[in-house]
Amino acid sequence: MNVLKTVLAIAALLLVTSCTIESDTVLPDPTAAGDAIPGFPSDKPFRLETFEKDKQVYKAFATITPERETEALRYVVTFDDGTPNRLVVQARKISENNYLIRFAQTIEGLRPSLSESGLGFVTIRDGDYYLLSGITDDGQLEEMFPGQTLPRGAGTSTIKLDTMDQAKTISAWFGANFQKLTEYKDYTKFRVVKEQN
């Protein structure tokens, strides 16, 4: 995952924290197409800008190209900094305005692999997108999974999901409580760049 972390850090699509969210069983095909994300154009490339918390401004950072497979979509992320690697993103709707995504690093001519991918959670509010890419505080996990074994990888800070039910639990909690995570900086905020008339 080191190459993936470098790409993501440069791109600022996902705020890579001291942990990642992974699974071998939830959305296990990193090349699959998935559900359309509301507000994302489905028929043409579009731009994203990320919110820089320190400066309180948005900054454009990537172009997204949707790829359609019958009724399903995948999104290919190309970064403004010229990074040759791209991300392939598939989304699965969990509930209204809440999505699970798998993002996978892809290099020209090579098929993305599960080992170079990770999971994230997107919640949508008033045209803004909030993306959770890690959970650094066990108190948050304990709130999500009260009285249960926390879904951590053995001896690591990695969150390892075994079931879609675990993903749904995190998605529901994040959708209701994402503002609580501001101080932990476990998520990033972004939006689609509006076209000029």
PDB file of C-alpha atoms in Angstrom:
ATOM      1  CA  MET A   1       0.000   0.000   0.000  1.00  0.00           C
ATOM      2  CA  ASN A   2       3.026   2.358   0.171  1.00  0.00           C
ATOM      3  CA  VAL A   3       2.759   3.412  -3.479  1.00  0.00           C
ATOM      4  CA  LEU A   4      -0.965   3.928  -3.072  1.00  0.00           C
ATOM      5  CA  LYS A   5      -0.426   6.079   0.021  1.00  0.00           C
ATOM      6  CA  THR A   6       2.071   8.239  -1.848  1.00  0.00           C
ATOM      7  CA  VAL A   7      -0.299   8.731  -4.768  1.00  0.00           C
ATOM      8  CA  LEU A   8      -3.175   9.579  -2.475  1.00  0.00           C
ATOM      9  CA  ALA A   9      -1.117  11.954  -0.381  1.00  0.00           C
ATOM     10  CA  ILE A  10       0.027  13.837  -3.474  1.00  0.00           C
ATOM     11  CA  ALA A  11      -3.442  13.875  -4.947  1.00  0.00           C
ATOM     12  CA  ALA A  12      -5.219  14.876  -1.742  1.00  0.00           C
ATOM     13  CA  LEU A  13      -8.262  12.894  -2.784  1.00  0.00           C
ATOM     14  CA  LEU A  14      -8.104  10.861   0.376  1.00  0.00           C
ATOM     15  CA  LEU A  15      -6.537  12.056   3.573  1.00  0.00           C
ATOM     16  CA  VAL A  16      -4.321   9.100   4.335  1.00  0.00           C
ATOM     17  CA  THR A  17      -4.057   8.799   8.076  1.00  0.00           C
ATOM     18  CA  SER A  18      -2.192   6.365  10.247  1.00  0.00           C
ATOM     19  CA  CYS A  19      -4.686   3.693   9.285  1.00  0.00           C
ATOM     20  CA  THR A  20      -6.536   2.548   6.206  1.00  0.00           C
ATOM     21  CA  ILE A  21      -9.805   0.716   5.632  1.00  0.00           C
ATOM     22  CA  GLU A  22      -9.367  -2.587   3.822  1.00  0.00           C
ATOM     23  CA  SER A  23     -11.296  -5.741   2.984  1.00  0.00           C
ATOM     24  CA  ASP A  24     -10.769  -8.853   0.904  1.00  0.00           C
ATOM     25  CA  THR A  25     -14.497  -9.620   0.891  1.00  0.00           C
ATOM     26  CA  VAL A  26     -16.356  -6.283   0.619  1.00  0.00           C
ATOM     27  CA  LEU A  27     -16.390  -5.011  -3.001  1.00  0.00           C
ATOM     28  CA  PRO A  28     -13.621  -7.513  -3.781  1.00  0.00           C
ATOM     29  CA  ASP A  29     -13.177  -6.654  -7.488  1.00  0.00           C
ATOM     30  CA  PRO A  30     -11.212  -3.402  -7.774  1.00  0.00           C
ATOM     31  CA  THR A  31     -12.033  -3.094 -11.477  1.00  0.00           C
ATOM     32  CA  ALA A  32     -15.808  -3.503 -11.168  1.00  0.00           C
ATOM     33  CA  ALA A  33     -18.261  -0.767 -12.068  1.00  0.00           C
ATOM     34  CA  GLY A  34     -20.800   0.294  -9.472  1.00  0.00           C
ATOM     35  CA  ASP A  35     -23.512   2.798  -8.644  1.00  0.00           C
ATOM     36  CA  ALA A  36     -23.588   6.362  -9.912  1.00  0.00           C
ATOM     37  CA  ILE A  37     -22.795   8.992  -7.296  1.00  0.00           C
ATOM     38  CA  PRO A  38     -25.435  11.767  -7.232  1.00  0.00           C
ATOM     39  CA  GLY A  39     -24.111  15.055  -8.586  1.00  0.00           C
ATOM     40  CA  PHE A  40     -21.311  13.398 -10.547  1.00  0.00           C
ATOM     41  CA  PRO A  41     -21.852  13.757 -14.333  1.00  0.00           C
ATOM     42  CA  SER A  42     -22.217  10.328 -15.932  1.00  0.00           C
ATOM     43  CA  ASP A  43     -21.564  11.217 -19.567  1.00  0.00           C
ATOM     44  CA  LYS A  44     -18.504  13.474 -19.612  1.00  0.00           C
ATOM     45  CA  PRO A  45     -15.315  14.273 -17.650  1.00  0.00           C
ATOM     46  CA  PHE A  46     -15.623  16.732 -14.788  1.00  0.00           C
ATOM     47  CA  ARG A  47     -13.384  18.409 -12.242  1.00  0.00           C
ATOM     48  CA  LEU A  48     -13.198  18.074  -8.475  1.00  0.00           C
ATOM     49  CA  GLU A  49     -11.852  20.536  -5.965  1.00  0.00           C
ATOM     50  CA  THR A  50     -10.923  19.732  -2.409  1.00  0.00           C
ATOM     51  CA  PHE A  51     -11.430  21.929   0.636  1.00  0.00           C
ATOM     52  CA  GLU A  52      -8.216  23.010   2.343  1.00  0.00           C
ATOM     53  CA  LYS A  53      -9.163  23.268   6.012  1.00  0.00           C
ATOM     54  CA  ASP A  54      -6.158  25.375   7.022  1.00  0.00           C
ATOM     55  CA  LYS A  55      -6.772  28.006   4.344  1.00  0.00           C
ATOM     56  CA  GLN A  56     -10.584  27.625   4.268  1.00  0.00           C
ATOM     57  CA  VAL A  57     -10.605  27.553   0.449  1.00  0.00           C
ATOM     58  CA  TYR A  58     -11.344  25.040  -2.308  1.00  0.00           C
ATOM     59  CA  LYS A  59      -8.582  24.022  -4.702  1.00  0.00           C
ATOM     60  CA  ALA A  60      -9.011  22.059  -7.954  1.00  0.00           C
ATOM     61  CA  PHE A  61      -6.949  18.877  -7.946  1.00  0.00           C
ATOM     62  CA  ALA A  62      -8.311  16.193 -10.280  1.00  0.00           C
ATOM     63  CA  THR A  63     -10.359  15.326 -13.347  1.00  0.00           C
ATOM     64  CA  ILE A  64     -12.850  12.475 -13.134  1.00  0.00           C
ATOM     65  CA  THR A  65     -13.834  10.488 -16.214  1.00  0.00           C
ATOM     66  CA  PRO A  66     -16.901   8.255 -15.878  1.00  0.00           C
ATOM     67  CA  GLU A  67     -16.781   4.892 -17.654  1.00  0.00           C
ATOM     68  CA  ARG A  68     -20.106   3.150 -18.249  1.00  0.00           C
ATOM     69  CA  GLU A  69     -20.742  -0.582 -18.279  1.00  0.00           C
ATOM     70  CA  THR A  70     -24.420  -1.017 -19.198  1.00  0.00           C
ATOM     71  CA  GLU A  71     -26.185   0.581 -16.205  1.00  0.00           C
ATOM     72  CA  ALA A  72     -23.110   0.619 -13.929  1.00  0.00           C
ATOM     73  CA  LEU A  73     -20.329   3.225 -13.702  1.00  0.00           C
ATOM     74  CA  ARG A  74     -16.752   3.428 -12.596  1.00  0.00           C
ATOM     75  CA  TYR A  75     -14.809   6.667 -12.202  1.00  0.00           C
ATOM     76  CA  VAL A  76     -11.210   7.176 -13.324  1.00  0.00           C
ATOM     77  CA  VAL A  77      -9.358   9.882 -11.398  1.00  0.00           C
ATOM     78  CA  THR A  78      -6.521  11.772 -13.137  1.00  0.00           C
ATOM     79  CA  PHE A  79      -4.509  14.131 -10.953  1.00  0.00           C
ATOM     80  CA  ASP A  80      -3.564  17.717 -11.755  1.00  0.00           C
ATOM     81  CA  ASP A  81       0.016  17.292 -10.555  1.00  0.00           C
ATOM     82  CA  GLY A  82       0.880  15.070 -13.520  1.00  0.00           C
ATOM     83  CA  THR A  83       1.126  11.886 -11.469  1.00  0.00           C
ATOM     84  CA  PRO A  84       1.006   9.097 -14.087  1.00  0.00           C
ATOM     85  CA  ASN A  85      -0.884   6.723 -11.814  1.00  0.00           C
ATOM     86  CA  ARG A  86      -4.637   7.023 -11.649  1.00  0.00           C
ATOM     87  CA  LEU A  87      -7.353   5.824  -9.332  1.00  0.00           C
ATOM     88  CA  VAL A  88     -10.259   3.676 -10.407  1.00  0.00           C
ATOM     89  CA  VAL A  89     -13.251   4.218  -8.131  1.00  0.00           C
ATOM     90  CA  GLN A  90     -16.401   2.154  -7.794  1.00  0.00           C
ATOM     91  CA  ALA A  91     -19.287   3.122  -5.527  1.00  0.00           C
ATOM     92  CA  ARG A  92     -22.008   1.138  -3.783  1.00  0.00           C
ATOM     93  CA  LYS A  93     -25.055   2.949  -2.448  1.00  0.00           C
ATOM     94  CA  ILE A  94     -25.583   2.060   1.204  1.00  0.00           C
ATOM     95  CA  SER A  95     -28.454   4.433   1.975  1.00  0.00           C
ATOM     96  CA  GLU A  96     -29.741   7.813   0.846  1.00  0.00           C
ATOM     97  CA  ASN A  97     -26.685  10.090   0.322  1.00  0.00           C
ATOM     98  CA  ASN A  98     -24.306   7.492   1.799  1.00  0.00           C
ATOM     99  CA  TYR A  99     -21.911   5.440  -0.326  1.00  0.00           C
ATOM    100  CA  LEU A 100     -19.156   2.899   0.135  1.00  0.00           C
ATOM    101  CA  ILE A 101     -16.324   3.198  -2.387  1.00  0.00           C
ATOM    102  CA  ARG A 102     -13.385   1.063  -3.394  1.00  0.00           C
ATOM    103  CA  PHE A 103     -10.490   2.993  -4.891  1.00  0.00           C
ATOM    104  CA  ALA A 104      -7.657   1.224  -6.663  1.00  0.00           C
ATOM    105  CA  GLN A 105      -4.396   2.481  -8.058  1.00  0.00           C
ATOM    106  CA  THR A 106      -3.983   1.809 -11.750  1.00  0.00           C
ATOM    107  CA  ILE A 107      -0.966   2.222 -14.000  1.00  0.00           C
ATOM    108  CA  GLU A 108      -1.316   2.366 -17.795  1.00  0.00           C
ATOM    109  CA  GLY A 109      -1.651  -1.141 -19.162  1.00  0.00           C
ATOM    110  CA  LEU A 110      -1.846  -2.847 -15.754  1.00  0.00           C
ATOM    111  CA  ARG A 111      -4.951  -4.207 -14.072  1.00  0.00           C
ATOM    112  CA  PRO A 112      -5.602  -2.740 -10.596  1.00  0.00           C
ATOM    113  CA  SER A 113      -5.039  -5.257  -7.813  1.00  0.00           C
ATOM    114  CA  LEU A 114      -6.873  -5.747  -4.534  1.00  0.00           C
ATOM    115  CA  SER A 115      -3.626  -5.230  -2.601  1.00  0.00           C
ATOM    116  CA  GLU A 116      -3.249  -1.729  -4.095  1.00  0.00           C
ATOM    117  CA  SER A 117      -6.747  -0.644  -3.179  1.00  0.00           C
ATOM    118  CA  GLY A 118      -8.742   0.454  -0.168  1.00  0.00           C
ATOM    119  CA  LEU A 119     -12.221   1.379   0.998  1.00  0.00           C
ATOM    120  CA  GLY A 120     -13.749   4.722   1.887  1.00  0.00           C
ATOM    121  CA  PHE A 121     -17.136   6.114   2.853  1.00  0.00           C
ATOM    122  CA  VAL A 122     -18.807   9.082   1.183  1.00  0.00           C
ATOM    123  CA  THR A 123     -21.672  11.109   2.595  1.00  0.00           C
ATOM    124  CA  ILE A 124     -23.280  13.911   0.577  1.00  0.00           C
ATOM    125  CA  ARG A 125     -24.677  17.107   2.093  1.00  0.00           C
ATOM    126  CA  ASP A 126     -25.875  20.202   0.197  1.00  0.00           C
ATOM    127  CA  GLY A 127     -23.642  19.586  -2.816  1.00  0.00           C
ATOM    128  CA  ASP A 128     -20.552  18.849  -0.725  1.00  0.00           C
ATOM    129  CA  TYR A 129     -18.987  15.392  -0.445  1.00  0.00           C
ATOM    130  CA  TYR A 130     -17.321  14.133   2.714  1.00  0.00           C
ATOM    131  CA  LEU A 131     -14.973  11.187   2.328  1.00  0.00           C
ATOM    132  CA  LEU A 132     -13.852   9.042   5.263  1.00  0.00           C
ATOM    133  CA  SER A 133     -10.621   7.202   4.523  1.00  0.00           C
ATOM    134  CA  GLY A 134      -9.526   6.137   7.998  1.00  0.00           C
ATOM    135  CA  ILE A 135     -10.526   6.108  11.651  1.00  0.00           C
ATOM    136  CA  THR A 136      -7.646   6.939  13.953  1.00  0.00           C
ATOM    137  CA  ASP A 137      -9.545   7.066  17.233  1.00  0.00           C
ATOM    138  CA  ASP A 138     -10.694   3.786  18.804  1.00  0.00           C
ATOM    139  CA  GLY A 139     -13.320   5.750  20.721  1.00  0.00           C
ATOM    140  CA  GLN A 140     -15.084   6.380  17.420  1.00  0.00           C
ATOM    141  CA  LEU A 141     -14.927   2.694  16.524  1.00  0.00           C
ATOM    142  CA  GLU A 142     -16.255   1.731  19.961  1.00  0.00           C
ATOM    143  CA  GLU A 143     -19.161   4.108  19.399  1.00  0.00           C
ATOM    144  CA  MET A 144     -19.886   2.407  16.069  1.00  0.00           C
ATOM    145  CA  PHE A 145     -19.501  -1.130  17.402  1.00  0.00           C
ATOM    146  CA  PRO A 146     -20.544  -1.000  21.074  1.00  0.00           C
ATOM    147  CA  GLY A 147     -19.651  -4.152  22.981  1.00  0.00           C
ATOM    148  CA  GLN A 148     -18.220  -5.816  19.880  1.00  0.00           C
ATOM    149  CA  THR A 149     -14.742  -6.760  18.758  1.00  0.00           C
ATOM    150  CA  LEU A 150     -13.419  -3.807  16.784  1.00  0.00           C
ATOM    151  CA  PRO A 151     -12.670  -4.522  13.108  1.00  0.00           C
ATOM    152  CA  ARG A 152      -8.931  -3.942  13.309  1.00  0.00           C
ATOM    153  CA  GLY A 153      -6.299  -5.960  11.510  1.00  0.00           C
ATOM    154  CA  ALA A 154      -4.291  -8.097  13.926  1.00  0.00           C
ATOM    155  CA  GLY A 155      -1.576  -5.958  15.527  1.00  0.00           C
ATOM    156  CA  THR A 156      -2.149  -3.029  13.155  1.00  0.00           C
ATOM    157  CA  SER A 157      -4.039   0.250  12.967  1.00  0.00           C
ATOM    158  CA  THR A 158      -5.692  -0.935   9.742  1.00  0.00           C
ATOM    159  CA  ILE A 159      -9.455  -1.324   9.813  1.00  0.00           C
ATOM    160  CA  LYS A 160     -10.240  -4.715   8.299  1.00  0.00           C
ATOM    161  CA  LEU A 161     -13.852  -5.283   7.287  1.00  0.00           C
ATOM    162  CA  ASP A 162     -15.180  -8.812   6.922  1.00  0.00           C
ATOM    163  CA  THR A 163     -18.825  -8.143   6.089  1.00  0.00           C
ATOM    164  CA  MET A 164     -21.039  -5.662   4.294  1.00  0.00           C
ATOM    165  CA  ASP A 165     -22.927  -5.248   7.589  1.00  0.00           C
ATOM    166  CA  GLN A 166     -19.772  -3.768   9.134  1.00  0.00           C
ATOM    167  CA  ALA A 167     -19.502  -1.393   6.176  1.00  0.00           C
ATOM    168  CA  LYS A 168     -23.142  -0.376   6.616  1.00  0.00           C
ATOM    169  CA  THR A 169     -22.548   0.306  10.312  1.00  0.00           C
ATOM    170  CA  ILE A 170     -19.623   2.633   9.580  1.00  0.00           C
ATOM    171  CA  SER A 171     -21.510   4.314   6.734  1.00  0.00           C
ATOM    172  CA  ALA A 172     -24.552   5.020   8.912  1.00  0.00           C
ATOM    173  CA  TRP A 173     -22.400   6.389  11.734  1.00  0.00           C
ATOM    174  CA  PHE A 174     -20.328   8.580   9.410  1.00  0.00           C
ATOM    175  CA  GLY A 175     -23.410   9.960   7.679  1.00  0.00           C
ATOM    176  CA  ALA A 176     -24.884  11.002  11.025  1.00  0.00           C
ATOM    177  CA  ASN A 177     -21.694  12.120  12.770  1.00  0.00           C
ATOM    178  CA  PHE A 178     -19.105  13.255  10.217  1.00  0.00           C
ATOM    179  CA  GLN A 179     -18.832  16.698  11.849  1.00  0.00           C
ATOM    180  CA  LYS A 180     -17.501  15.029  14.994  1.00  0.00           C
ATOM    181  CA  LEU A 181     -14.408  13.893  13.115  1.00  0.00           C
ATOM    182  CA  THR A 182     -13.123  17.384  12.284  1.00  0.00           C
ATOM    183  CA  GLU A 183     -10.496  17.381  15.016  1.00  0.00           C
ATOM    184  CA  TYR A 184      -9.260  13.944  14.006  1.00  0.00           C
ATOM    185  CA  LYS A 185      -8.865  14.921  10.344  1.00  0.00           C
ATOM    186  CA  ASP A 186      -9.997  11.477   9.213  1.00  0.00           C
ATOM    187  CA  TYR A 187     -12.039  12.810   6.330  1.00  0.00           C
ATOM    188  CA  THR A 188     -11.744  15.257   3.488  1.00  0.00           C
ATOM    189  CA  LYS A 189     -14.344  17.518   1.913  1.00  0.00           C
ATOM    190  CA  PHE A 190     -14.664  18.077  -1.811  1.00  0.00           C
ATOM    191  CA  ARG A 191     -17.107  19.189  -4.485  1.00  0.00           C
ATOM    192  CA  VAL A 192     -17.693  19.113  -8.218  1.00  0.00           C
ATOM    193  CA  VAL A 193     -16.419  22.228  -9.992  1.00  0.00           C
ATOM    194  CA  LYS A 194     -19.378  24.053 -11.473  1.00  0.00           C
ATOM    195  CA  GLU A 195     -19.188  24.794 -15.179  1.00  0.00           C
ATOM    196  CA  GLN A 196     -19.037  28.454 -16.158  1.00  0.00           C
ATOM    197  CA  ASN A 197     -21.936  29.679 -18.328  1.00  0.00           C
TER     198      ASN A 197
END
